[in-house]
Amino acid sequence: MAPPSAYDERLLLTRLKEGDELAFEQVYQLYAKKILGNIVKLVKSESTAAELLQEVFVKLWFSREKIDVDRPLSPYLFRIAQNQVYDFFRKAARKLQVIIDLSANNKDGYVHIEEDLFQAEAVRHLQEFISNLPPKRRTIFKMIKLDGLSYAEVSLHLNISESTINDHIVKATRHIQQQMNLLYPGAISVAIILHFS
């Protein structure tokens, strides 16, 4: 789809700002492919990039009232995408650090290259198990455990009860723990789950 003229984009952004879902879909069609390509270059994974792309547009929708219709949308979207990629790497590093700390305690601070690869593989499996959760459960799990939101904040954001949120968190954590224990029995799996407790 060809980029809109400045006038057309202003009209489109005005509609988006007012909550027009069709305008939102048009914005997605205009910019998603290019943004996805840039994210793939950074994270080196099409599946991860696709997930981050969805988060970019979720953030755009929920922050639509802040859009300046007199400015091009593209730089704003790419800034959101860049922040999502930074958050992704920060979270991955935080998960990996839990495992590295455990290994350091057991090896007097020395971690072999083979162990580094093992740790990275463990984090990859952890991310895979989170991604395979049912969509709603995955969203709730990420908001609570990765984004650090409170139950009250998630309840308000998703319009569900805190007891429902807790049920999803308990089931998600149990599922992830079971899957990790199958691959990494013992302390390393426990360390990962404690990170999410």
Short mmCIF file of C-alpha atoms in Angstrom, two decimals:
data_model
loop_
_atom_site.label_atom_id
_atom_site.label_comp_id
_atom_site.label_asym_id
_atom_site.label_seq_id
_atom_site.Cartn_x
_atom_site.Cartn_y
_atom_site.Cartn_z
CA MET A 1 0.00 0.00 0.00
CA ALA A 2 1.38 3.39 -1.02
CA PRO A 3 2.15 5.89 1.75
CA PRO A 4 -0.57 8.50 2.20
CA SER A 5 -0.11 12.18 1.46
CA ALA A 6 0.35 14.49 4.44
CA TYR A 7 -3.29 15.58 4.11
CA ASP A 8 -4.61 12.02 3.89
CA GLU A 9 -2.47 10.90 6.81
CA ARG A 10 -3.74 13.77 8.94
CA LEU A 11 -7.33 12.69 8.27
CA LEU A 12 -6.43 9.07 8.99
CA LEU A 13 -4.71 9.96 12.26
CA THR A 14 -7.63 12.14 13.30
CA ARG A 15 -9.96 9.19 12.83
CA LEU A 16 -7.57 6.90 14.69
CA LYS A 17 -7.28 9.36 17.55
CA GLU A 18 -11.08 9.34 17.83
CA GLY A 19 -11.09 5.55 18.17
CA ASP A 20 -11.99 4.57 14.60
CA GLU A 21 -11.08 0.87 14.33
CA LEU A 22 -11.12 0.94 10.53
CA ALA A 23 -8.55 3.74 10.61
CA PHE A 24 -6.45 1.62 12.96
CA GLU A 25 -6.61 -1.28 10.50
CA GLN A 26 -5.54 1.04 7.68
CA VAL A 27 -2.58 2.26 9.72
CA TYR A 28 -1.63 -1.35 10.36
CA GLN A 29 -1.77 -2.19 6.66
CA LEU A 30 0.33 0.88 5.83
CA TYR A 31 3.16 0.38 8.30
CA ALA A 32 3.21 -3.18 9.67
CA LYS A 33 5.35 -4.80 6.96
CA LYS A 34 8.14 -2.23 7.14
CA ILE A 35 8.20 -2.20 10.93
CA LEU A 36 8.23 -6.00 11.03
CA GLY A 37 11.23 -6.06 8.70
CA ASN A 38 13.17 -3.73 10.98
CA ILE A 39 12.31 -5.75 14.09
CA VAL A 40 13.37 -9.02 12.41
CA LYS A 41 16.80 -7.49 11.67
CA LEU A 42 17.23 -6.73 15.37
CA VAL A 43 15.87 -9.86 17.07
CA LYS A 44 16.80 -12.38 14.32
CA SER A 45 13.54 -14.28 14.81
CA GLU A 46 10.42 -13.91 12.70
CA SER A 47 8.12 -15.36 15.36
CA THR A 48 9.50 -13.05 18.06
CA ALA A 49 9.34 -10.10 15.68
CA ALA A 50 5.71 -10.87 14.84
CA GLU A 51 4.84 -10.90 18.52
CA LEU A 52 6.67 -7.62 19.14
CA LEU A 53 4.89 -6.09 16.15
CA GLN A 54 1.53 -6.88 17.71
CA GLU A 55 2.67 -5.23 20.94
CA VAL A 56 3.68 -2.13 18.97
CA PHE A 57 0.19 -1.73 17.58
CA VAL A 58 -1.47 -2.54 20.90
CA LYS A 59 0.53 0.30 22.42
CA LEU A 60 -0.41 2.56 19.52
CA TRP A 61 -4.10 1.84 20.05
CA PHE A 62 -4.03 2.47 23.79
CA SER A 63 -2.00 5.67 23.36
CA ARG A 64 -3.92 6.92 20.32
CA GLU A 65 -5.23 9.99 22.17
CA LYS A 66 -1.63 11.24 22.43
CA ILE A 67 -1.04 11.15 18.67
CA ASP A 68 -0.06 14.48 17.14
CA VAL A 69 -2.01 14.51 13.86
CA ASP A 70 0.24 17.25 12.49
CA ARG A 71 3.34 15.06 12.64
CA PRO A 72 4.18 11.99 10.51
CA LEU A 73 3.21 8.75 12.23
CA SER A 74 6.14 6.69 10.93
CA PRO A 75 8.84 8.03 13.33
CA TYR A 76 6.44 7.62 16.25
CA LEU A 77 5.72 3.99 15.33
CA PHE A 78 9.39 3.17 14.85
CA ARG A 79 10.17 4.68 18.25
CA ILE A 80 7.54 2.44 19.85
CA ALA A 81 9.03 -0.55 17.99
CA GLN A 82 12.54 0.35 19.14
CA ASN A 83 11.36 0.55 22.75
CA GLN A 84 9.65 -2.84 22.44
CA VAL A 85 12.86 -4.40 21.14
CA TYR A 86 14.85 -2.85 23.99
CA ASP A 87 12.31 -4.20 26.49
CA PHE A 88 12.54 -7.64 24.89
CA PHE A 89 16.31 -7.77 25.30
CA ARG A 90 16.15 -6.39 28.84
CA LYS A 91 13.68 -9.10 29.85
CA ALA A 92 15.71 -11.82 28.15
CA ALA A 93 18.85 -10.63 29.95
CA ARG A 94 17.01 -10.58 33.26
CA LYS A 95 15.87 -14.19 32.80
CA LEU A 96 19.34 -15.29 31.76
CA GLN A 97 20.93 -13.56 34.76
CA VAL A 98 18.95 -15.77 37.15
CA ILE A 99 20.52 -18.85 35.60
CA ILE A 100 23.98 -17.30 35.37
CA ASP A 101 23.87 -16.35 39.05
CA LEU A 102 23.01 -19.92 39.98
CA SER A 103 25.88 -21.29 37.89
CA ALA A 104 28.29 -18.72 39.34
CA ASN A 105 27.44 -19.84 42.86
CA ASN A 106 28.14 -23.43 41.92
CA LYS A 107 31.34 -22.73 39.95
CA ASP A 108 33.00 -20.02 42.04
CA GLY A 109 32.10 -17.39 39.49
CA TYR A 110 33.50 -19.24 36.48
CA VAL A 111 31.05 -20.16 33.75
CA HIS A 112 32.24 -22.33 30.87
CA ILE A 113 31.31 -21.59 27.27
CA GLU A 114 29.30 -24.82 27.20
CA GLU A 115 27.32 -23.61 30.21
CA ASP A 116 26.64 -20.28 28.51
CA LEU A 117 25.12 -22.14 25.59
CA PHE A 118 23.10 -24.32 27.96
CA GLN A 119 21.79 -21.25 29.77
CA ALA A 120 20.83 -19.51 26.55
CA GLU A 121 18.99 -22.65 25.45
CA ALA A 122 17.11 -22.74 28.75
CA VAL A 123 15.98 -19.15 28.27
CA ARG A 124 14.90 -19.94 24.71
CA HIS A 125 12.77 -22.83 25.96
CA LEU A 126 11.31 -20.64 28.68
CA GLN A 127 10.29 -18.02 26.12
CA GLU A 128 8.82 -20.75 23.93
CA PHE A 129 6.69 -22.13 26.77
CA ILE A 130 5.40 -18.65 27.57
CA SER A 131 4.57 -18.05 23.89
CA ASN A 132 2.63 -21.33 23.76
CA LEU A 133 0.28 -20.38 26.59
CA PRO A 134 -3.33 -19.67 25.56
CA PRO A 135 -3.50 -16.06 24.26
CA LYS A 136 -5.36 -14.53 27.20
CA ARG A 137 -3.27 -16.40 29.77
CA ARG A 138 -0.06 -15.40 27.98
CA THR A 139 -1.12 -11.75 27.97
CA ILE A 140 -1.95 -11.79 31.68
CA PHE A 141 1.26 -13.64 32.55
CA LYS A 142 3.40 -11.13 30.66
CA MET A 143 1.62 -8.12 32.14
CA ILE A 144 2.07 -9.39 35.70
CA LYS A 145 5.39 -11.22 35.60
CA LEU A 146 7.34 -9.41 32.89
CA ASP A 147 5.86 -5.92 32.74
CA GLY A 148 5.47 -5.72 36.53
CA LEU A 149 1.86 -4.53 36.56
CA SER A 150 -0.27 -5.11 39.64
CA TYR A 151 -3.36 -7.31 39.69
CA ALA A 152 -5.46 -4.16 40.08
CA GLU A 153 -3.87 -2.55 37.01
CA VAL A 154 -4.39 -5.65 34.88
CA SER A 155 -7.96 -5.98 36.16
CA LEU A 156 -8.71 -2.43 35.06
CA HIS A 157 -6.88 -2.81 31.75
CA LEU A 158 -8.52 -6.10 30.72
CA ASN A 159 -11.82 -5.67 32.58
CA ILE A 160 -11.55 -8.98 34.45
CA SER A 161 -11.55 -9.81 38.16
CA GLU A 162 -8.39 -10.16 40.21
CA SER A 163 -9.40 -13.72 41.14
CA THR A 164 -9.52 -14.59 37.43
CA ILE A 165 -6.09 -13.03 36.98
CA ASN A 166 -4.71 -15.08 39.87
CA ASP A 167 -6.18 -18.26 38.40
CA HIS A 168 -4.43 -17.58 35.09
CA ILE A 169 -1.12 -16.82 36.81
CA VAL A 170 -1.24 -19.99 38.92
CA LYS A 171 -2.06 -22.18 35.93
CA ALA A 172 0.51 -20.50 33.68
CA THR A 173 3.28 -20.82 36.27
CA ARG A 174 2.39 -24.46 36.96
CA HIS A 175 2.44 -25.28 33.24
CA ILE A 176 5.78 -23.55 32.65
CA GLN A 177 7.29 -25.22 35.70
CA GLN A 178 6.16 -28.66 34.54
CA GLN A 179 7.58 -28.11 31.06
CA MET A 180 10.90 -26.77 32.36
CA ASN A 181 11.22 -29.64 34.85
CA LEU A 182 10.94 -32.12 31.99
CA LEU A 183 13.91 -30.52 30.25
CA TYR A 184 15.91 -29.16 33.19
CA PRO A 185 15.24 -31.19 36.34
CA GLY A 186 16.42 -29.75 39.62
CA ALA A 187 17.88 -26.44 40.64
CA ILE A 188 18.05 -24.67 37.31
CA SER A 189 14.33 -25.09 36.68
CA VAL A 190 13.52 -24.04 40.23
CA ALA A 191 15.65 -20.92 39.81
CA ILE A 192 13.74 -19.93 36.70
CA ILE A 193 10.34 -20.42 38.30
CA LEU A 194 11.39 -18.55 41.42
CA HIS A 195 12.13 -15.63 39.12
CA PHE A 196 8.45 -15.62 38.18
CA SER A 197 7.09 -16.15 41.71
#
